[in-house]
Every structure is written in structure tokens, then in C-alpha cells.
mmCIF file of C-alpha atoms in Angstrom:
data_model
loop_
_atom_site.group_PDB
_atom_site.id
_atom_site.type_symbol
_atom_site.label_atom_id
_atom_site.label_comp_id
_atom_site.label_asym_id
_atom_site.label_seq_id
_atom_site.Cartn_x
_atom_site.Cartn_y
_atom_site.Cartn_z
ATOM 1 C CA UNK A 29 11.088 1.780 27.782
ATOM 2 C CA UNK A 30 13.003 -0.747 25.516
ATOM 3 C CA UNK A 31 11.787 -2.952 23.083
ATOM 4 C CA UNK A 32 12.990 -5.951 21.819
ATOM 5 C CA UNK A 33 12.261 -8.384 18.888
ATOM 6 C CA UNK A 34 8.989 -10.202 19.157
ATOM 7 C CA UNK A 35 7.572 -8.199 22.242
ATOM 8 C CA UNK A 36 3.943 -7.775 21.719
ATOM 9 C CA UNK A 37 2.280 -4.298 22.071
ATOM 10 C CA UNK A 38 -0.717 -2.655 21.951
ATOM 11 C CA UNK A 39 -1.670 0.646 19.971
ATOM 12 C CA UNK A 40 -2.539 3.459 21.546
ATOM 13 C CA UNK A 41 -3.760 5.891 18.660
ATOM 14 C CA UNK A 42 -4.780 5.253 15.233
ATOM 15 C CA UNK A 43 -7.075 2.999 13.260
ATOM 16 C CA UNK A 44 -5.616 0.056 14.244
ATOM 17 C CA UNK A 45 -6.275 1.372 18.347
ATOM 18 C CA UNK A 46 -6.226 -1.668 21.079
ATOM 19 C CA UNK A 47 -4.734 -3.817 18.263
ATOM 20 C CA UNK A 48 -2.099 -6.238 19.318
ATOM 21 C CA UNK A 49 1.107 -6.093 17.242
ATOM 22 C CA UNK A 50 4.837 -8.019 17.428
ATOM 23 C CA UNK A 51 7.805 -5.596 17.194
ATOM 24 C CA UNK A 52 9.314 -6.657 13.812
ATOM 25 C CA UNK A 53 11.808 -4.534 13.904
ATOM 26 C CA UNK A 54 13.468 -1.226 15.820
ATOM 27 C CA UNK A 55 14.632 1.910 14.637
ATOM 28 C CA UNK A 56 15.009 5.146 16.485
ATOM 29 C CA UNK A 57 12.030 5.877 17.884
ATOM 30 C CA UNK A 58 9.771 4.071 15.169
ATOM 31 C CA UNK A 59 8.692 0.159 15.742
ATOM 32 C CA UNK A 60 8.026 -1.867 12.712
ATOM 33 C CA UNK A 61 4.917 -4.053 13.467
ATOM 34 C CA UNK A 62 3.163 -7.079 12.354
ATOM 35 C CA UNK A 63 0.104 -9.362 13.175
ATOM 36 C CA UNK A 64 -0.058 -11.752 10.469
ATOM 37 C CA UNK A 65 -2.983 -11.231 9.397
ATOM 38 C CA UNK A 66 -4.205 -7.126 8.777
ATOM 39 C CA UNK A 67 -0.197 -6.565 8.742
ATOM 40 C CA UNK A 68 2.168 -9.271 7.437
ATOM 41 C CA UNK A 69 6.071 -9.880 8.058
ATOM 42 C CA UNK A 70 7.002 -8.779 4.786
ATOM 43 C CA UNK A 71 5.225 -5.290 5.177
ATOM 44 C CA UNK A 72 5.416 -4.226 8.453
ATOM 45 C CA UNK A 73 3.712 -1.009 9.782
ATOM 46 C CA UNK A 74 5.702 1.592 11.153
ATOM 47 C CA UNK A 75 4.440 3.062 14.375
ATOM 48 C CA UNK A 76 5.705 5.643 16.687
ATOM 49 C CA UNK A 77 7.275 4.350 20.662
ATOM 50 C CA UNK A 78 4.635 6.636 22.351
ATOM 51 C CA UNK A 79 1.303 5.234 20.247
ATOM 52 C CA UNK A 80 2.183 1.878 21.537
ATOM 53 C CA UNK A 81 2.056 0.165 25.135
ATOM 54 C CA UNK A 82 4.225 -2.475 26.191
ATOM 55 C CA UNK A 83 3.227 -6.009 27.411
ATOM 56 C CA UNK A 84 5.635 -8.056 29.320
ATOM 57 C CA UNK A 85 4.708 -11.009 26.482
ATOM 58 C CA UNK A 86 7.762 -12.064 23.792
ATOM 59 C CA UNK A 87 7.401 -14.229 21.050
ATOM 60 C CA UNK A 88 10.516 -16.157 20.471
ATOM 61 C CA UNK A 89 11.332 -18.609 17.500
ATOM 62 C CA UNK A 90 8.765 -20.250 15.255
ATOM 63 C CA UNK A 91 6.175 -17.557 16.263
ATOM 64 C CA UNK A 92 8.080 -15.490 14.929
ATOM 65 C CA UNK A 93 8.237 -17.755 11.313
ATOM 66 C CA UNK A 94 5.746 -16.862 9.502
ATOM 67 C CA UNK A 95 2.412 -14.882 9.311
ATOM 68 C CA UNK A 96 0.158 -17.707 10.182
ATOM 69 C CA UNK A 97 2.127 -18.774 13.263
ATOM 70 C CA UNK A 98 2.388 -14.979 14.178
ATOM 71 C CA UNK A 99 -1.151 -14.478 13.834
ATOM 72 C CA UNK A 100 -1.945 -17.459 15.864
ATOM 73 C CA UNK A 101 0.129 -16.063 18.231
ATOM 74 C CA UNK A 102 -1.068 -12.776 18.541
ATOM 75 C CA UNK A 103 -4.592 -14.247 18.718
ATOM 76 C CA UNK A 104 -4.132 -16.441 21.654
ATOM 77 C CA UNK A 105 -2.237 -13.331 23.407
ATOM 78 C CA UNK A 106 -5.700 -11.758 22.970
ATOM 79 C CA UNK A 107 -7.977 -14.331 23.962
ATOM 80 C CA UNK A 108 -5.901 -14.796 27.428
ATOM 81 C CA UNK A 109 -5.536 -10.546 27.660
ATOM 82 C CA UNK A 110 -8.760 -8.569 25.993
ATOM 83 C CA UNK A 111 -8.046 -5.017 25.048
ATOM 84 C CA UNK A 112 -9.861 -2.329 27.223
ATOM 85 C CA UNK A 113 -11.930 -0.512 25.428
#
């Protein structure tokens, strides 16, 4: 699976299981993820590709500009697509 910057993904493993993040960067088999609240844009979480589930949603432009805008976009996505336990 190819990931793109701004794509929303759900964590499948770890303390953040079922949490939604946006892909901020890609390096080999690692993704750098942020959600604007728990993980900020300036300190993204590194997570292996196999530990996330991709979604079809890709954030563009303003949604990735600040932590506040990113958090709002992730919250709106979660409201429309609740995580399954």
C-alpha cells in the first residue's frame, strides 16, 4: 500500500490503537503521524506501516497547516467514521 502525505490512517497496534492520525511524512517502512492534539505537527509519532490501517481520506492544504486545524479535521473524520473496538 502506498501512503501519501495528508492521508488519514487508523492505528492497529499500541497504546494508540483505533486512534486516527494524518501522515505527515514517509521514510522507508516508517510513517510519521500527527493528530494535532496528542501528537503535534512538530513532534510526529513514528509508526511502522504494518501497524496502521489506511483510509481513503486525504487532507490537503489548510488542514495540515496548524495543529488546531489538523485536530478539527481528525475530529470531523472520527465523527463520520467511528472506530470499531
